[in-house]
JSON list of C-alpha atoms in Angstrom, two decimals:
[
{"chain": "A", "resi": 1, "resn": "ALA", "atom": "CA", "xyz": [-164.00, 99.28, 160.05]},
{"chain": "A", "resi": 2, "resn": "PRO", "atom": "CA", "xyz": [-165.39, 95.82, 159.48]},
{"chain": "A", "resi": 3, "resn": "PRO", "atom": "CA", "xyz": [-164.84, 93.24, 162.20]},
{"chain": "A", "resi": 4, "resn": "PRO", "atom": "CA", "xyz": [-161.74, 91.01, 161.92]},
{"chain": "A", "resi": 5, "resn": "ALA", "atom": "CA", "xyz": [-163.92, 88.07, 160.83]},
{"chain": "A", "resi": 6, "resn": "ALA", "atom": "CA", "xyz": [-164.51, 89.91, 157.54]},
{"chain": "A", "resi": 7, "resn": "TYR", "atom": "CA", "xyz": [-160.83, 89.39, 156.65]},
{"chain": "A", "resi": 8, "resn": "VAL", "atom": "CA", "xyz": [-160.79, 85.63, 157.03]},
{"chain": "A", "resi": 9, "resn": "GLY", "atom": "CA", "xyz": [-159.59, 84.15, 153.76]},
{"chain": "A", "resi": 10, "resn": "THR", "atom": "CA", "xyz": [-159.00, 87.56, 152.19]},
{"chain": "A", "resi": 11, "resn": "THR", "atom": "CA", "xyz": [-156.20, 90.09, 152.17]},
{"chain": "A", "resi": 12, "resn": "PRO", "atom": "CA", "xyz": [-156.80, 93.06, 154.47]},
{"chain": "A", "resi": 13, "resn": "PRO", "atom": "CA", "xyz": [-156.98, 96.46, 152.74]},
{"chain": "A", "resi": 14, "resn": "VAL", "atom": "CA", "xyz": [-153.72, 98.39, 152.39]},
{"chain": "A", "resi": 15, "resn": "ASN", "atom": "CA", "xyz": [-153.43, 102.16, 152.12]},
{"chain": "A", "resi": 16, "resn": "ALA", "atom": "CA", "xyz": [-151.82, 103.68, 149.02]},
{"chain": "A", "resi": 17, "resn": "ALA", "atom": "CA", "xyz": [-148.61, 104.84, 150.77]},
{"chain": "A", "resi": 18, "resn": "THR", "atom": "CA", "xyz": [-147.86, 101.36, 152.14]},
{"chain": "A", "resi": 19, "resn": "ALA", "atom": "CA", "xyz": [-148.56, 99.75, 148.77]},
{"chain": "A", "resi": 20, "resn": "ALA", "atom": "CA", "xyz": [-146.27, 102.24, 146.97]},
{"chain": "A", "resi": 21, "resn": "SER", "atom": "CA", "xyz": [-143.37, 101.67, 149.38]},
{"chain": "A", "resi": 22, "resn": "ALA", "atom": "CA", "xyz": [-143.78, 97.89, 149.14]},
{"chain": "A", "resi": 23, "resn": "ALA", "atom": "CA", "xyz": [-143.75, 98.08, 145.34]},
{"chain": "A", "resi": 24, "resn": "LYS", "atom": "CA", "xyz": [-140.44, 100.00, 145.32]},
{"chain": "A", "resi": 25, "resn": "GLY", "atom": "CA", "xyz": [-138.70, 97.28, 147.35]},
{"chain": "A", "resi": 26, "resn": "PRO", "atom": "CA", "xyz": [-136.24, 97.76, 150.19]},
{"chain": "A", "resi": 27, "resn": "PRO", "atom": "CA", "xyz": [-134.53, 101.14, 150.49]},
{"chain": "A", "resi": 28, "resn": "ALA", "atom": "CA", "xyz": [-131.00, 101.52, 149.11]},
{"chain": "A", "resi": 29, "resn": "LYS", "atom": "CA", "xyz": [-129.66, 101.84, 152.65]},
{"chain": "A", "resi": 30, "resn": "ASN", "atom": "CA", "xyz": [-130.74, 98.28, 153.47]},
{"chain": "A", "resi": 31, "resn": "ILE", "atom": "CA", "xyz": [-129.41, 96.99, 150.17]},
{"chain": "A", "resi": 32, "resn": "VAL", "atom": "CA", "xyz": [-125.92, 98.34, 150.94]},
{"chain": "A", "resi": 33, "resn": "GLN", "atom": "CA", "xyz": [-125.96, 96.56, 154.30]},
{"chain": "A", "resi": 34, "resn": "ARG", "atom": "CA", "xyz": [-127.16, 93.33, 152.68]},
{"chain": "A", "resi": 35, "resn": "MET", "atom": "CA", "xyz": [-124.54, 93.50, 149.93]},
{"chain": "A", "resi": 36, "resn": "LEU", "atom": "CA", "xyz": [-121.74, 93.95, 152.49]},
{"chain": "A", "resi": 37, "resn": "SER", "atom": "CA", "xyz": [-123.14, 91.02, 154.47]},
{"chain": "A", "resi": 38, "resn": "ILE", "atom": "CA", "xyz": [-123.20, 88.78, 151.39]},
{"chain": "A", "resi": 39, "resn": "LEU", "atom": "CA", "xyz": [-119.65, 89.90, 150.52]},
{"chain": "A", "resi": 40, "resn": "ASN", "atom": "CA", "xyz": [-118.52, 88.96, 154.03]},
{"chain": "A", "resi": 41, "resn": "LEU", "atom": "CA", "xyz": [-120.14, 85.53, 153.79]},
{"chain": "A", "resi": 42, "resn": "GLY", "atom": "CA", "xyz": [-118.39, 84.89, 150.48]},
{"chain": "A", "resi": 43, "resn": "ILE", "atom": "CA", "xyz": [-115.06, 86.01, 151.90]},
{"chain": "A", "resi": 44, "resn": "CYS", "atom": "CA", "xyz": [-115.53, 83.73, 154.91]},
{"chain": "A", "resi": 45, "resn": "SER", "atom": "CA", "xyz": [-116.04, 80.71, 152.66]},
{"chain": "A", "resi": 46, "resn": "ALA", "atom": "CA", "xyz": [-112.95, 81.64, 150.60]},
{"chain": "A", "resi": 47, "resn": "MET", "atom": "CA", "xyz": [-110.92, 81.95, 153.81]},
{"chain": "A", "resi": 48, "resn": "VAL", "atom": "CA", "xyz": [-111.98, 78.49, 154.94]},
{"chain": "A", "resi": 49, "resn": "CYS", "atom": "CA", "xyz": [-110.99, 77.09, 151.53]},
{"chain": "A", "resi": 50, "resn": "ALA", "atom": "CA", "xyz": [-107.57, 78.77, 151.66]},
{"chain": "A", "resi": 51, "resn": "ALA", "atom": "CA", "xyz": [-106.99, 77.56, 155.20]},
{"chain": "A", "resi": 52, "resn": "THR", "atom": "CA", "xyz": [-108.10, 74.02, 154.36]},
{"chain": "A", "resi": 53, "resn": "TYR", "atom": "CA", "xyz": [-105.73, 73.83, 151.39]},
{"chain": "A", "resi": 54, "resn": "THR", "atom": "CA", "xyz": [-102.92, 75.08, 153.60]},
{"chain": "A", "resi": 55, "resn": "ILE", "atom": "CA", "xyz": [-103.63, 72.48, 156.30]},
{"chain": "A", "resi": 56, "resn": "MET", "atom": "CA", "xyz": [-103.73, 69.74, 153.67]},
{"chain": "A", "resi": 57, "resn": "GLU", "atom": "CA", "xyz": [-100.24, 70.74, 152.50]},
{"chain": "A", "resi": 58, "resn": "VAL", "atom": "CA", "xyz": [-98.59, 70.87, 155.94]},
{"chain": "A", "resi": 59, "resn": "ASP", "atom": "CA", "xyz": [-95.77, 68.41, 156.46]},
{"chain": "A", "resi": 60, "resn": "PHE", "atom": "CA", "xyz": [-96.34, 67.35, 160.06]},
{"chain": "A", "resi": 61, "resn": "ASN", "atom": "CA", "xyz": [-92.87, 65.78, 160.24]},
{"chain": "A", "resi": 62, "resn": "SER", "atom": "CA", "xyz": [-91.18, 69.15, 159.86]},
{"chain": "A", "resi": 63, "resn": "ASP", "atom": "CA", "xyz": [-90.55, 71.77, 162.50]},
{"chain": "A", "resi": 64, "resn": "ASP", "atom": "CA", "xyz": [-92.60, 74.37, 160.60]},
{"chain": "A", "resi": 65, "resn": "LEU", "atom": "CA", "xyz": [-96.16, 73.97, 161.84]},
{"chain": "A", "resi": 66, "resn": "ALA", "atom": "CA", "xyz": [-96.81, 77.72, 162.03]},
{"chain": "A", "resi": 67, "resn": "GLY", "atom": "CA", "xyz": [-98.79, 77.63, 158.79]},
{"chain": "A", "resi": 68, "resn": "ALA", "atom": "CA", "xyz": [-101.15, 75.05, 160.23]},
{"chain": "A", "resi": 69, "resn": "PHE", "atom": "CA", "xyz": [-101.78, 77.17, 163.32]},
{"chain": "A", "resi": 70, "resn": "VAL", "atom": "CA", "xyz": [-102.43, 80.29, 161.23]},
{"chain": "A", "resi": 71, "resn": "ALA", "atom": "CA", "xyz": [-104.82, 78.27, 159.06]},
{"chain": "A", "resi": 72, "resn": "ILE", "atom": "CA", "xyz": [-106.68, 77.00, 162.12]},
{"chain": "A", "resi": 73, "resn": "TYR", "atom": "CA", "xyz": [-107.03, 80.58, 163.39]},
{"chain": "A", "resi": 74, "resn": "MET", "atom": "CA", "xyz": [-108.33, 81.61, 159.97]},
{"chain": "A", "resi": 75, "resn": "ILE", "atom": "CA", "xyz": [-111.02, 78.94, 160.13]},
{"chain": "A", "resi": 76, "resn": "ILE", "atom": "CA", "xyz": [-112.02, 80.01, 163.64]},
{"chain": "A", "resi": 77, "resn": "PHE", "atom": "CA", "xyz": [-112.13, 83.73, 162.81]},
{"chain": "A", "resi": 78, "resn": "SER", "atom": "CA", "xyz": [-113.96, 83.25, 159.53]},
{"chain": "A", "resi": 79, "resn": "SER", "atom": "CA", "xyz": [-116.49, 81.03, 161.32]},
{"chain": "A", "resi": 80, "resn": "LEU", "atom": "CA", "xyz": [-117.07, 83.78, 163.89]},
{"chain": "A", "resi": 81, "resn": "LEU", "atom": "CA", "xyz": [-117.63, 86.38, 161.19]},
{"chain": "A", "resi": 82, "resn": "ALA", "atom": "CA", "xyz": [-119.90, 84.05, 159.23]},
{"chain": "A", "resi": 83, "resn": "LEU", "atom": "CA", "xyz": [-121.97, 83.25, 162.33]},
{"chain": "A", "resi": 84, "resn": "TYR", "atom": "CA", "xyz": [-122.36, 86.95, 163.02]},
{"chain": "A", "resi": 85, "resn": "GLU", "atom": "CA", "xyz": [-123.46, 87.62, 159.44]},
{"chain": "A", "resi": 86, "resn": "PHE", "atom": "CA", "xyz": [-125.94, 84.72, 159.61]},
{"chain": "A", "resi": 87, "resn": "MET", "atom": "CA", "xyz": [-127.53, 86.41, 162.63]},
{"chain": "A", "resi": 88, "resn": "TRP", "atom": "CA", "xyz": [-128.81, 89.08, 160.24]},
{"chain": "A", "resi": 89, "resn": "TRP", "atom": "CA", "xyz": [-130.48, 86.58, 157.95]},
{"chain": "A", "resi": 90, "resn": "ALA", "atom": "CA", "xyz": [-131.78, 83.96, 160.40]},
{"chain": "A", "resi": 91, "resn": "GLY", "atom": "CA", "xyz": [-131.15, 84.62, 164.06]},
{"chain": "A", "resi": 92, "resn": "VAL", "atom": "CA", "xyz": [-130.45, 81.86, 166.56]},
{"chain": "A", "resi": 93, "resn": "GLY", "atom": "CA", "xyz": [-130.88, 83.11, 170.10]},
{"chain": "A", "resi": 94, "resn": "TRP", "atom": "CA", "xyz": [-128.13, 81.24, 171.95]},
{"chain": "A", "resi": 95, "resn": "ILE", "atom": "CA", "xyz": [-125.54, 81.94, 169.23]},
{"chain": "A", "resi": 96, "resn": "ASN", "atom": "CA", "xyz": [-126.41, 85.64, 169.23]},
{"chain": "A", "resi": 97, "resn": "LYS", "atom": "CA", "xyz": [-126.09, 85.81, 173.04]},
{"chain": "A", "resi": 98, "resn": "TYR", "atom": "CA", "xyz": [-122.71, 84.05, 172.93]},
{"chain": "A", "resi": 99, "resn": "LEU", "atom": "CA", "xyz": [-121.34, 86.27, 170.16]},
{"chain": "A", "resi": 100, "resn": "ARG", "atom": "CA", "xyz": [-122.60, 89.46, 171.77]},
{"chain": "A", "resi": 101, "resn": "LYS", "atom": "CA", "xyz": [-121.12, 88.49, 175.14]},
{"chain": "A", "resi": 102, "resn": "ASN", "atom": "CA", "xyz": [-117.68, 87.42, 173.88]},
{"chain": "A", "resi": 103, "resn": "PHE", "atom": "CA", "xyz": [-117.28, 89.28, 170.57]},
{"chain": "A", "resi": 104, "resn": "GLY", "atom": "CA", "xyz": [-119.27, 92.47, 171.08]},
{"chain": "A", "resi": 105, "resn": "PHE", "atom": "CA", "xyz": [-116.95, 94.48, 168.82]},
{"chain": "A", "resi": 106, "resn": "LEU", "atom": "CA", "xyz": [-118.55, 92.72, 165.83]},
{"chain": "A", "resi": 107, "resn": "TYR", "atom": "CA", "xyz": [-121.85, 94.42, 166.62]},
{"chain": "A", "resi": 108, "resn": "GLY", "atom": "CA", "xyz": [-120.66, 97.82, 165.41]},
{"chain": "A", "resi": 109, "resn": "ILE", "atom": "CA", "xyz": [-119.51, 98.80, 161.92]},
{"chain": "A", "resi": 110, "resn": "LYS", "atom": "CA", "xyz": [-116.11, 100.10, 163.00]},
{"chain": "A", "resi": 111, "resn": "GLY", "atom": "CA", "xyz": [-115.38, 97.03, 165.15]},
{"chain": "A", "resi": 112, "resn": "LYS", "atom": "CA", "xyz": [-116.45, 94.65, 162.41]},
{"chain": "A", "resi": 113, "resn": "ALA", "atom": "CA", "xyz": [-114.33, 96.50, 159.83]},
{"chain": "A", "resi": 114, "resn": "ALA", "atom": "CA", "xyz": [-111.29, 96.40, 162.11]},
{"chain": "A", "resi": 115, "resn": "PHE", "atom": "CA", "xyz": [-111.83, 92.67, 162.69]},
{"chain": "A", "resi": 116, "resn": "ILE", "atom": "CA", "xyz": [-112.08, 92.01, 158.93]},
{"chain": "A", "resi": 117, "resn": "ILE", "atom": "CA", "xyz": [-108.85, 93.93, 158.27]},
{"chain": "A", "resi": 118, "resn": "PHE", "atom": "CA", "xyz": [-107.08, 92.12, 161.13]},
{"chain": "A", "resi": 119, "resn": "VAL", "atom": "CA", "xyz": [-108.15, 88.70, 159.85]},
{"chain": "A", "resi": 120, "resn": "ALA", "atom": "CA", "xyz": [-107.15, 89.69, 156.31]},
{"chain": "A", "resi": 121, "resn": "PHE", "atom": "CA", "xyz": [-103.53, 89.90, 157.38]},
{"chain": "A", "resi": 122, "resn": "LEU", "atom": "CA", "xyz": [-103.64, 86.24, 158.44]},
{"chain": "A", "resi": 123, "resn": "ASN", "atom": "CA", "xyz": [-104.00, 85.40, 154.75]},
{"chain": "A", "resi": 124, "resn": "PHE", "atom": "CA", "xyz": [-100.67, 87.07, 154.05]},
{"chain": "A", "resi": 125, "resn": "GLY", "atom": "CA", "xyz": [-99.06, 84.91, 156.73]},
{"chain": "A", "resi": 126, "resn": "LEU", "atom": "CA", "xyz": [-99.99, 81.70, 154.97]},
{"chain": "A", "resi": 127, "resn": "LYS", "atom": "CA", "xyz": [-97.20, 80.27, 152.87]},
{"chain": "A", "resi": 128, "resn": "PRO", "atom": "CA", "xyz": [-98.31, 76.99, 151.34]},
{"chain": "A", "resi": 129, "resn": "SER", "atom": "CA", "xyz": [-95.48, 74.48, 151.07]},
{"chain": "A", "resi": 130, "resn": "ARG", "atom": "CA", "xyz": [-96.19, 73.21, 147.53]},
{"chain": "A", "resi": 131, "resn": "ASP", "atom": "CA", "xyz": [-97.64, 74.56, 144.32]},
{"chain": "A", "resi": 132, "resn": "THR", "atom": "CA", "xyz": [-101.08, 73.03, 144.60]},
{"chain": "A", "resi": 133, "resn": "GLU", "atom": "CA", "xyz": [-103.93, 74.29, 142.50]},
{"chain": "A", "resi": 134, "resn": "VAL", "atom": "CA", "xyz": [-107.18, 75.48, 144.05]},
{"chain": "A", "resi": 135, "resn": "GLY", "atom": "CA", "xyz": [-109.93, 73.26, 142.68]},
{"chain": "A", "resi": 136, "resn": "ASP", "atom": "CA", "xyz": [-110.43, 73.57, 138.94]},
{"chain": "A", "resi": 137, "resn": "ILE", "atom": "CA", "xyz": [-109.70, 77.28, 138.64]},
{"chain": "A", "resi": 138, "resn": "GLY", "atom": "CA", "xyz": [-106.04, 76.80, 137.77]},
{"chain": "A", "resi": 139, "resn": "MET", "atom": "CA", "xyz": [-104.70, 79.11, 140.48]},
{"chain": "A", "resi": 140, "resn": "ASP", "atom": "CA", "xyz": [-102.11, 78.06, 143.01]},
{"chain": "A", "resi": 141, "resn": "VAL", "atom": "CA", "xyz": [-102.93, 78.22, 146.72]},
{"chain": "A", "resi": 142, "resn": "GLU", "atom": "CA", "xyz": [-100.41, 80.97, 147.47]},
{"chain": "A", "resi": 143, "resn": "LYS", "atom": "CA", "xyz": [-101.94, 83.30, 144.88]},
{"chain": "A", "resi": 144, "resn": "PHE", "atom": "CA", "xyz": [-105.45, 82.40, 146.06]},
{"chain": "A", "resi": 145, "resn": "THR", "atom": "CA", "xyz": [-104.70, 83.24, 149.70]},
{"chain": "A", "resi": 146, "resn": "PHE", "atom": "CA", "xyz": [-103.10, 86.52, 148.62]},
{"chain": "A", "resi": 147, "resn": "ILE", "atom": "CA", "xyz": [-106.18, 87.48, 146.57]},
{"chain": "A", "resi": 148, "resn": "VAL", "atom": "CA", "xyz": [-108.51, 86.54, 149.45]},
{"chain": "A", "resi": 149, "resn": "GLY", "atom": "CA", "xyz": [-106.43, 88.76, 151.75]},
{"chain": "A", "resi": 150, "resn": "ILE", "atom": "CA", "xyz": [-106.60, 91.70, 149.33]},
{"chain": "A", "resi": 151, "resn": "VAL", "atom": "CA", "xyz": [-110.38, 91.29, 148.95]},
{"chain": "A", "resi": 152, "resn": "MET", "atom": "CA", "xyz": [-110.76, 91.14, 152.75]},
{"chain": "A", "resi": 153, "resn": "VAL", "atom": "CA", "xyz": [-108.74, 94.31, 153.27]},
{"chain": "A", "resi": 154, "resn": "GLY", "atom": "CA", "xyz": [-110.88, 95.92, 150.58]},
{"chain": "A", "resi": 155, "resn": "SER", "atom": "CA", "xyz": [-114.05, 94.78, 152.33]},
{"chain": "A", "resi": 156, "resn": "GLY", "atom": "CA", "xyz": [-112.91, 96.18, 155.67]},
{"chain": "A", "resi": 157, "resn": "VAL", "atom": "CA", "xyz": [-111.93, 99.48, 154.08]},
{"chain": "A", "resi": 158, "resn": "ALA", "atom": "CA", "xyz": [-115.24, 99.56, 152.18]},
{"chain": "A", "resi": 159, "resn": "HIS", "atom": "CA", "xyz": [-117.12, 99.13, 155.47]},
{"chain": "A", "resi": 160, "resn": "LEU", "atom": "CA", "xyz": [-115.23, 102.07, 156.93]},
{"chain": "A", "resi": 161, "resn": "LEU", "atom": "CA", "xyz": [-115.60, 104.28, 153.85]},
{"chain": "A", "resi": 162, "resn": "VAL", "atom": "CA", "xyz": [-119.32, 103.67, 153.58]},
{"chain": "A", "resi": 163, "resn": "TYR", "atom": "CA", "xyz": [-119.70, 104.23, 157.32]},
{"chain": "A", "resi": 164, "resn": "PHE", "atom": "CA", "xyz": [-117.80, 107.53, 157.38]},
{"chain": "A", "resi": 165, "resn": "LYS", "atom": "CA", "xyz": [-118.73, 108.97, 153.98]},
{"chain": "A", "resi": 166, "resn": "TYR", "atom": "CA", "xyz": [-122.34, 107.73, 153.72]},
{"chain": "A", "resi": 167, "resn": "TYR", "atom": "CA", "xyz": [-123.29, 107.49, 157.36]},
{"chain": "A", "resi": 168, "resn": "GLU", "atom": "CA", "xyz": [-126.99, 107.59, 156.48]},
{"chain": "A", "resi": 169, "resn": "TYR", "atom": "CA", "xyz": [-126.66, 104.07, 155.00]},
{"chain": "A", "resi": 170, "resn": "PHE", "atom": "CA", "xyz": [-126.01, 102.82, 158.51]},
{"chain": "A", "resi": 171, "resn": "ALA", "atom": "CA", "xyz": [-128.34, 105.20, 160.36]},
{"chain": "A", "resi": 172, "resn": "ASN", "atom": "CA", "xyz": [-130.84, 102.34, 160.75]},
{"chain": "A", "resi": 173, "resn": "TYR", "atom": "CA", "xyz": [-128.11, 99.79, 161.52]},
{"chain": "A", "resi": 174, "resn": "GLN", "atom": "CA", "xyz": [-129.19, 97.80, 164.53]},
{"chain": "A", "resi": 175, "resn": "ALA", "atom": "CA", "xyz": [-127.33, 94.80, 165.87]},
{"chain": "A", "resi": 176, "resn": "PRO", "atom": "CA", "xyz": [-129.21, 91.48, 165.94]},
{"chain": "A", "resi": 177, "resn": "THR", "atom": "CA", "xyz": [-131.25, 91.14, 169.13]},
{"chain": "A", "resi": 178, "resn": "VAL", "atom": "CA", "xyz": [-132.72, 87.67, 168.76]},
{"chain": "A", "resi": 179, "resn": "GLY", "atom": "CA", "xyz": [-132.44, 85.68, 171.98]},
{"chain": "A", "resi": 180, "resn": "LEU", "atom": "CA", "xyz": [-131.84, 88.71, 174.17]},
{"chain": "A", "resi": 181, "resn": "SER", "atom": "CA", "xyz": [-134.26, 89.63, 176.92]},
{"chain": "A", "resi": 182, "resn": "PRO", "atom": "CA", "xyz": [-134.74, 93.32, 177.68]},
{"chain": "A", "resi": 183, "resn": "THR", "atom": "CA", "xyz": [-133.07, 94.62, 180.82]},
{"chain": "A", "resi": 184, "resn": "SER", "atom": "CA", "xyz": [-133.77, 97.76, 182.77]},
{"chain": "A", "resi": 185, "resn": "ASP", "atom": "CA", "xyz": [-131.59, 99.88, 180.47]},
{"chain": "A", "resi": 186, "resn": "GLU", "atom": "CA", "xyz": [-132.92, 98.40, 177.20]},
{"chain": "A", "resi": 187, "resn": "PRO", "atom": "CA", "xyz": [-136.37, 99.31, 175.91]},
{"chain": "A", "resi": 188, "resn": "ALA", "atom": "CA", "xyz": [-138.75, 96.40, 175.52]},
{"chain": "A", "resi": 189, "resn": "GLU", "atom": "CA", "xyz": [-139.82, 95.62, 171.98]},
{"chain": "A", "resi": 190, "resn": "ALA", "atom": "CA", "xyz": [-143.45, 96.23, 171.12]},
{"chain": "A", "resi": 191, "resn": "VAL", "atom": "CA", "xyz": [-145.37, 93.10, 170.24]}
]
């Protein structure tokens, strides 16, 4: 093999097997995980929109502030799920440590699916006070929150179905580890 200096300014040689696998792109198993992650991020943004519209419609002079509290919880829970999903795309060490310490159930497929289904039912608890339209789509807020809830339940069930029926899609599923230092019971990562 030529010395490393021979590769300066050039691309090192690649064997045929590595080149063939790189040309095919990521395996289908990783694509399923990525698609579910993108779905979750979209759902999180829709939840924040639904909650924001609900908070904007609350009459703070009335005795019924329950909708505002449910909306605030929706924003908090959707932010948690979105932060977790962002850890897959661009990890931030201190956020990952905080989430793993306090919300460890998100780091497994079954726990994340249960959390998504639980949060989905918050959407059904929102009852906007007026018939306000969501942006320019011509849909009222109540219908929008109901649809977001249905999509969230579907996402949670899809996580569980894929996990139980096509377990091999999650065989390489590994929780984000950025920001974590290895302990005596965790293997150290090779550098």
